[in-house]
JSON list of C-alpha atoms in Angstrom, two decimals:
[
{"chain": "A", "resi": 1403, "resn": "UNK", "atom": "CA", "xyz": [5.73, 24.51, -13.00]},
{"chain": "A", "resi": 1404, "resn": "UNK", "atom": "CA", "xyz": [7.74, 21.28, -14.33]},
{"chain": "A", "resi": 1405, "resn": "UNK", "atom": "CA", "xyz": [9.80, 19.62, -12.55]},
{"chain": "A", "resi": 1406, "resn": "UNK", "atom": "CA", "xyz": [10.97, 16.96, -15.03]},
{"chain": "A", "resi": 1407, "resn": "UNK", "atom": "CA", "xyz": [15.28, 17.28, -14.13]},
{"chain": "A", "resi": 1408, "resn": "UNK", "atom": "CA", "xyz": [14.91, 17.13, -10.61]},
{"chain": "A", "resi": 1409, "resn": "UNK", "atom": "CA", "xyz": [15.36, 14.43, -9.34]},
{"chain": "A", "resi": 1410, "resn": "UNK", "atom": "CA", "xyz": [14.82, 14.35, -5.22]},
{"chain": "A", "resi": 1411, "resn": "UNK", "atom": "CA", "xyz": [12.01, 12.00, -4.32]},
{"chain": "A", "resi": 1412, "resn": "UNK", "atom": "CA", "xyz": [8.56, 14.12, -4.29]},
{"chain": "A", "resi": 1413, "resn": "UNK", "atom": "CA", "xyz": [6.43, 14.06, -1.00]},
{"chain": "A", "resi": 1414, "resn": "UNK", "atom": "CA", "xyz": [4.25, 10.77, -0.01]},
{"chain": "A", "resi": 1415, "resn": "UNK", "atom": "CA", "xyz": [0.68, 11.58, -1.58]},
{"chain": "A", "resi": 1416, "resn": "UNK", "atom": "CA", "xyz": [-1.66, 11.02, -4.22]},
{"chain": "A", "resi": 1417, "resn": "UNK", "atom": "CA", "xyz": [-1.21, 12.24, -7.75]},
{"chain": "A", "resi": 1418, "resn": "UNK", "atom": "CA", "xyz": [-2.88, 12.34, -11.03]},
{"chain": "A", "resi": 1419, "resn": "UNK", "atom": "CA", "xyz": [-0.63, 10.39, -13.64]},
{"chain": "A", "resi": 1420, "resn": "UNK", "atom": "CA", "xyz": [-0.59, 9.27, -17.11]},
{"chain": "A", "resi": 1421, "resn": "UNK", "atom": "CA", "xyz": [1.14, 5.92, -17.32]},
{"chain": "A", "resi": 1422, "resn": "UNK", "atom": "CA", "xyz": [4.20, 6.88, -20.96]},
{"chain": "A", "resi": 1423, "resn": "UNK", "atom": "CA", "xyz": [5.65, 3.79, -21.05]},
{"chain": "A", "resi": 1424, "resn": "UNK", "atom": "CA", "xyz": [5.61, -0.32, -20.62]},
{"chain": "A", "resi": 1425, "resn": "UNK", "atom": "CA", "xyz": [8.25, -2.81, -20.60]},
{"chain": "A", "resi": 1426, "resn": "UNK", "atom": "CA", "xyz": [7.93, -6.68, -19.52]},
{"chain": "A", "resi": 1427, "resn": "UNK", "atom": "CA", "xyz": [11.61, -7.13, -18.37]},
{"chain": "A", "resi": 1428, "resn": "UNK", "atom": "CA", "xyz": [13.16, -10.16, -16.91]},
{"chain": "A", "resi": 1429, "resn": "UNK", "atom": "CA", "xyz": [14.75, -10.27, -13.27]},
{"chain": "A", "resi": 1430, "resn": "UNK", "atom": "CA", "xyz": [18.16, -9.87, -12.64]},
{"chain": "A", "resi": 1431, "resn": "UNK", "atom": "CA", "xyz": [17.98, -13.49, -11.51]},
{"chain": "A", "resi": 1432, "resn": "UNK", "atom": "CA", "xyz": [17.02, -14.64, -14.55]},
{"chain": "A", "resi": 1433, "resn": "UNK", "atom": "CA", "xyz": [13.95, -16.34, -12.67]},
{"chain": "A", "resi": 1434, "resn": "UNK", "atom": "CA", "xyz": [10.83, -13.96, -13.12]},
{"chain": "A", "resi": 1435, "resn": "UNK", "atom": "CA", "xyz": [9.26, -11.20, -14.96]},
{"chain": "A", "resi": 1436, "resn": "UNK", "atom": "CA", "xyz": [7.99, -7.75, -14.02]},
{"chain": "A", "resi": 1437, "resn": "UNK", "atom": "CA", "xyz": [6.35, -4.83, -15.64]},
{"chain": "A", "resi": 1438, "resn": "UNK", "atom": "CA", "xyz": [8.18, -2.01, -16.29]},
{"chain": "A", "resi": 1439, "resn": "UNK", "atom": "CA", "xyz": [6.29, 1.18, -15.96]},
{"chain": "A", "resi": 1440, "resn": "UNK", "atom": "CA", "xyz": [7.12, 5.13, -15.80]},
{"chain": "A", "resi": 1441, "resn": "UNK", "atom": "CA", "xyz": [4.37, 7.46, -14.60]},
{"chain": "A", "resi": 1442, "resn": "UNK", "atom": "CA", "xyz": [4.49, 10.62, -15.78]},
{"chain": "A", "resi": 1443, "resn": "UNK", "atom": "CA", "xyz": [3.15, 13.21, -12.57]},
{"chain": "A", "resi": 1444, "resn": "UNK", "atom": "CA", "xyz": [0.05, 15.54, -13.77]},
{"chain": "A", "resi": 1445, "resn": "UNK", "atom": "CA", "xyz": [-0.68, 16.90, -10.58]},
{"chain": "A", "resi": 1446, "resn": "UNK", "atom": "CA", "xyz": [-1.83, 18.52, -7.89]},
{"chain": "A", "resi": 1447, "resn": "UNK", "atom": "CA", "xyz": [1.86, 19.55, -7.73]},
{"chain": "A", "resi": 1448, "resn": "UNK", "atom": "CA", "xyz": [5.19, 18.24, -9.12]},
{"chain": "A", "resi": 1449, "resn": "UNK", "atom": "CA", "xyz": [3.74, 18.29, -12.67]},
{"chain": "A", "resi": 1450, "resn": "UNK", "atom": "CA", "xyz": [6.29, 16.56, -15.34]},
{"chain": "A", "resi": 1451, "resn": "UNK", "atom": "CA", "xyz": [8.06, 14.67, -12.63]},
{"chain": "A", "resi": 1452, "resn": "UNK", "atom": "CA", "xyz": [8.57, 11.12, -13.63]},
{"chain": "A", "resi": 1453, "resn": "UNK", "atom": "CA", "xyz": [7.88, 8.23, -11.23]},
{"chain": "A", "resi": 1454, "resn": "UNK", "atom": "CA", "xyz": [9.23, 4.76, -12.11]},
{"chain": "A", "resi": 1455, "resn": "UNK", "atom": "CA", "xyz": [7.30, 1.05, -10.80]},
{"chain": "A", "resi": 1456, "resn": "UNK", "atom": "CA", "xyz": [7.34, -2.43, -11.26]},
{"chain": "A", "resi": 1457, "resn": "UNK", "atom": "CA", "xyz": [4.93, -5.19, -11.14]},
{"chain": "A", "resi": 1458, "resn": "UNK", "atom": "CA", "xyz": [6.07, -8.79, -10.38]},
{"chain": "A", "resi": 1459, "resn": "UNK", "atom": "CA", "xyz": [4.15, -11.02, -12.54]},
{"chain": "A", "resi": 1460, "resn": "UNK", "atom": "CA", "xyz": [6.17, -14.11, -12.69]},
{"chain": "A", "resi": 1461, "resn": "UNK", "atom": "CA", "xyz": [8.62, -14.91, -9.52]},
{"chain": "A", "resi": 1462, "resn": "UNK", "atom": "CA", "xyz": [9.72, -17.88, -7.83]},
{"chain": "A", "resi": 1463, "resn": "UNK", "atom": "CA", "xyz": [8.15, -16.88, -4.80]},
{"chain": "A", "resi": 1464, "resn": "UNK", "atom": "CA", "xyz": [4.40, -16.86, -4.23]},
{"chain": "A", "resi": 1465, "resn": "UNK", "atom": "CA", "xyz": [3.52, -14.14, -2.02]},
{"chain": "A", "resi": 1466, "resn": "UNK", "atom": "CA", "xyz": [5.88, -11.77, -4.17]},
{"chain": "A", "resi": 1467, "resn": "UNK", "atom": "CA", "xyz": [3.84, -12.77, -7.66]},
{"chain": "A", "resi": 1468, "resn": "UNK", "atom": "CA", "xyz": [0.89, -12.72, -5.99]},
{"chain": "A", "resi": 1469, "resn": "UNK", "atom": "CA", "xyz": [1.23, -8.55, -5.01]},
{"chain": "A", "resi": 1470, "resn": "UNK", "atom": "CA", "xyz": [2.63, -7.94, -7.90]},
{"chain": "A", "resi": 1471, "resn": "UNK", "atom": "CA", "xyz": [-1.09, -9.89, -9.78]},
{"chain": "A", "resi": 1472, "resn": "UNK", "atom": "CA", "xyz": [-3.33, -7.98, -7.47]},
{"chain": "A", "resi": 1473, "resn": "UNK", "atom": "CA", "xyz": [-1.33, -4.43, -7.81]},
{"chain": "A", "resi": 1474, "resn": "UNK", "atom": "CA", "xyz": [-1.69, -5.13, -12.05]},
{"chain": "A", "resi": 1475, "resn": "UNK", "atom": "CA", "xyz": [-5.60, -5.88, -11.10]},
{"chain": "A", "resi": 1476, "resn": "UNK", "atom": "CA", "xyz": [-5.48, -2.92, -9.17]},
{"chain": "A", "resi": 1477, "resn": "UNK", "atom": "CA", "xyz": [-3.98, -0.33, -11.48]},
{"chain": "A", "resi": 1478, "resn": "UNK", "atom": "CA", "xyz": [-6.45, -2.17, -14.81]},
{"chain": "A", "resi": 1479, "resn": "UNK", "atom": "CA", "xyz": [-9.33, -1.36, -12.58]},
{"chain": "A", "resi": 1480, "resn": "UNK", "atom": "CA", "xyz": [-7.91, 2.26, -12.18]},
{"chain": "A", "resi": 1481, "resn": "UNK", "atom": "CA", "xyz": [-7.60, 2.75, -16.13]},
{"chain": "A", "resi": 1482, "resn": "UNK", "atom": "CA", "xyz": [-10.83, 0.80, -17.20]},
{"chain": "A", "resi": 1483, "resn": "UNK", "atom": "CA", "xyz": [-9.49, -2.36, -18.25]},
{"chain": "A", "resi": 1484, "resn": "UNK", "atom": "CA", "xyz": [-11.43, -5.71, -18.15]},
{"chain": "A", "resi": 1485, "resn": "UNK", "atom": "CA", "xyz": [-8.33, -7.49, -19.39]},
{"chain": "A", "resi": 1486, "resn": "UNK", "atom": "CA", "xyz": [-4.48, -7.09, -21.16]},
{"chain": "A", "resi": 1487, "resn": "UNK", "atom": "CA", "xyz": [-2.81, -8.77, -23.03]},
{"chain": "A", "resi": 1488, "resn": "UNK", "atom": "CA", "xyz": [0.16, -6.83, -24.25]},
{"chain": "A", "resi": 1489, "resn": "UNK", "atom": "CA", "xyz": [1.35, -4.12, -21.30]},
{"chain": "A", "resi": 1490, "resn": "UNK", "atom": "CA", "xyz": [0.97, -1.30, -24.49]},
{"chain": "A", "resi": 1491, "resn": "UNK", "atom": "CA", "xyz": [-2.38, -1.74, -23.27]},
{"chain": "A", "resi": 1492, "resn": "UNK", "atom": "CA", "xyz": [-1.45, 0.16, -20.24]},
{"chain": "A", "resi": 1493, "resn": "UNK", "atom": "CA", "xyz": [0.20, 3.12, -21.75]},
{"chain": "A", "resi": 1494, "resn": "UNK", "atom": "CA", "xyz": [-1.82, 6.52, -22.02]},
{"chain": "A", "resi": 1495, "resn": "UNK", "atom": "CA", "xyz": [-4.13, 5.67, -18.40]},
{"chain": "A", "resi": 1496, "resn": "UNK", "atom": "CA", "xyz": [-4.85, 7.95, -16.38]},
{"chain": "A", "resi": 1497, "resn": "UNK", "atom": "CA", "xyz": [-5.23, 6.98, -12.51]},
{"chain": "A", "resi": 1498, "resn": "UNK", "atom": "CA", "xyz": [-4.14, 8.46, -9.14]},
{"chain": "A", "resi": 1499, "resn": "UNK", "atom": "CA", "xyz": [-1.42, 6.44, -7.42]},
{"chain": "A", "resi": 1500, "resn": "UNK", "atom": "CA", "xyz": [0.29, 6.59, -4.39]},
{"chain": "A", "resi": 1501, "resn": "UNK", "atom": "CA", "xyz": [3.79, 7.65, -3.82]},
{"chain": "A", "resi": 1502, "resn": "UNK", "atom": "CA", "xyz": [5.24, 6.85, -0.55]},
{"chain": "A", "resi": 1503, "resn": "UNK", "atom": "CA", "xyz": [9.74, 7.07, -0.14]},
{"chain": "A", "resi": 1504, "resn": "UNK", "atom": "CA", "xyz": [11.53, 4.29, 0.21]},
{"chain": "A", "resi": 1505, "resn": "UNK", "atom": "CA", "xyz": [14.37, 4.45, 2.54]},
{"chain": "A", "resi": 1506, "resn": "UNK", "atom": "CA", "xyz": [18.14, 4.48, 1.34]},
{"chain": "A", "resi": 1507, "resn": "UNK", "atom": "CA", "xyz": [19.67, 1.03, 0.90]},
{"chain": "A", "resi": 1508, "resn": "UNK", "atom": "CA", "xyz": [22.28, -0.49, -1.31]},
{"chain": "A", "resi": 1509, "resn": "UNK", "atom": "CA", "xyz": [24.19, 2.67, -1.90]},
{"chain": "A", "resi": 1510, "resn": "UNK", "atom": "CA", "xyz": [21.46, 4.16, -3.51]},
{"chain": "A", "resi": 1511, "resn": "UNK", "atom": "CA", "xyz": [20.00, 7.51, -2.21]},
{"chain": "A", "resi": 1512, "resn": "UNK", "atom": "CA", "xyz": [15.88, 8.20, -0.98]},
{"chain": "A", "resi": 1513, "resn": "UNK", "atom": "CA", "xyz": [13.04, 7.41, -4.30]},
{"chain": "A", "resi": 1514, "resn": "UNK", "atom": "CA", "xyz": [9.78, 7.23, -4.72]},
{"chain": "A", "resi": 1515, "resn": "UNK", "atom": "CA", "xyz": [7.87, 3.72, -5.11]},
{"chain": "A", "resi": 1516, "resn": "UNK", "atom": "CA", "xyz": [3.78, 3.45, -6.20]},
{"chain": "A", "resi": 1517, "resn": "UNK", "atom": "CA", "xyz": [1.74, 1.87, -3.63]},
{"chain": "A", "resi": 1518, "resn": "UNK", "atom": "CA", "xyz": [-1.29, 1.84, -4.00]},
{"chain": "A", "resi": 1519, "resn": "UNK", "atom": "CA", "xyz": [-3.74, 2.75, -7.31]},
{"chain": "A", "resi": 1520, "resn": "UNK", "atom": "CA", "xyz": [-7.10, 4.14, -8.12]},
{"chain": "A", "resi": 1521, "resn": "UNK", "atom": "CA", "xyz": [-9.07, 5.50, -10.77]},
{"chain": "A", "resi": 1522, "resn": "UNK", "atom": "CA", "xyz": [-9.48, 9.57, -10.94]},
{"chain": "A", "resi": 1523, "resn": "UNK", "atom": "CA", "xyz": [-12.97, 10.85, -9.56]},
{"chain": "A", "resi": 1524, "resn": "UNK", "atom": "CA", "xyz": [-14.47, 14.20, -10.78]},
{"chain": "A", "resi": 1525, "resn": "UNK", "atom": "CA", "xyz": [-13.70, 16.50, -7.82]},
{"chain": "A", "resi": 1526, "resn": "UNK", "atom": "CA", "xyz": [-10.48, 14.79, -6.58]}
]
């Protein structure tokens, strides 16, 4: 069943994605860059759901860049890539990702934020 217009966060958990699109964008501060990236959910339930993520790859403050290097190693690793040099690269892998809620702030309601990545094993 697709869920693709509904837009409540879906349960923490794994799920099977395909990663549909990549954008390097700047911050709102003007002082760093992140990637982009919408994940669109296969499975094992809330099929045609769309997840949204960044990656910090450029920001003023170490430990923040750092996460958001090792989360881009993490997720290449996932997908099969030795290297990237254009985030295209990224678009059409398949991995399983971890969706955990994030917790109302800002005036914005509950949503969903990856956490963790890995590559899909026969079986899983």
């Amino acid at each position: 069943m697709l869920e693709e217009n509904n837009f409540e966060p879906i349960p923490d958990g794994w799920y099977k994605v395909l990663i549909s699109s990549t954008q390097l964008k700047q911050t709102k501060a003007g002082t760093g860059e992140y990637i982009a990236l919408r994940y669109n959910v296969l499975g094992p339930t809330h099929e045609g759901r769309v997840i949204v993520g960044k990656l910090n790859i450029r920001n003023p403050n170490p430990k923040t860049q750092d996460i958001g290097i090792q989360q881009l190693g993490e997720l290449m690793r996932a997908i099969g890539l030795a290297s990237v040099e254009d985030t295209d690269q990224l678009i059409g892998g398949h991995l399983e990702v971890e969706v955990k809620i994030s917790e109302a702030s800002g005036g914005c309601d509950f949503s969903n934020y990856v956490s963790n990545f890995r590559a899909i094993k026969v079986g899983r």
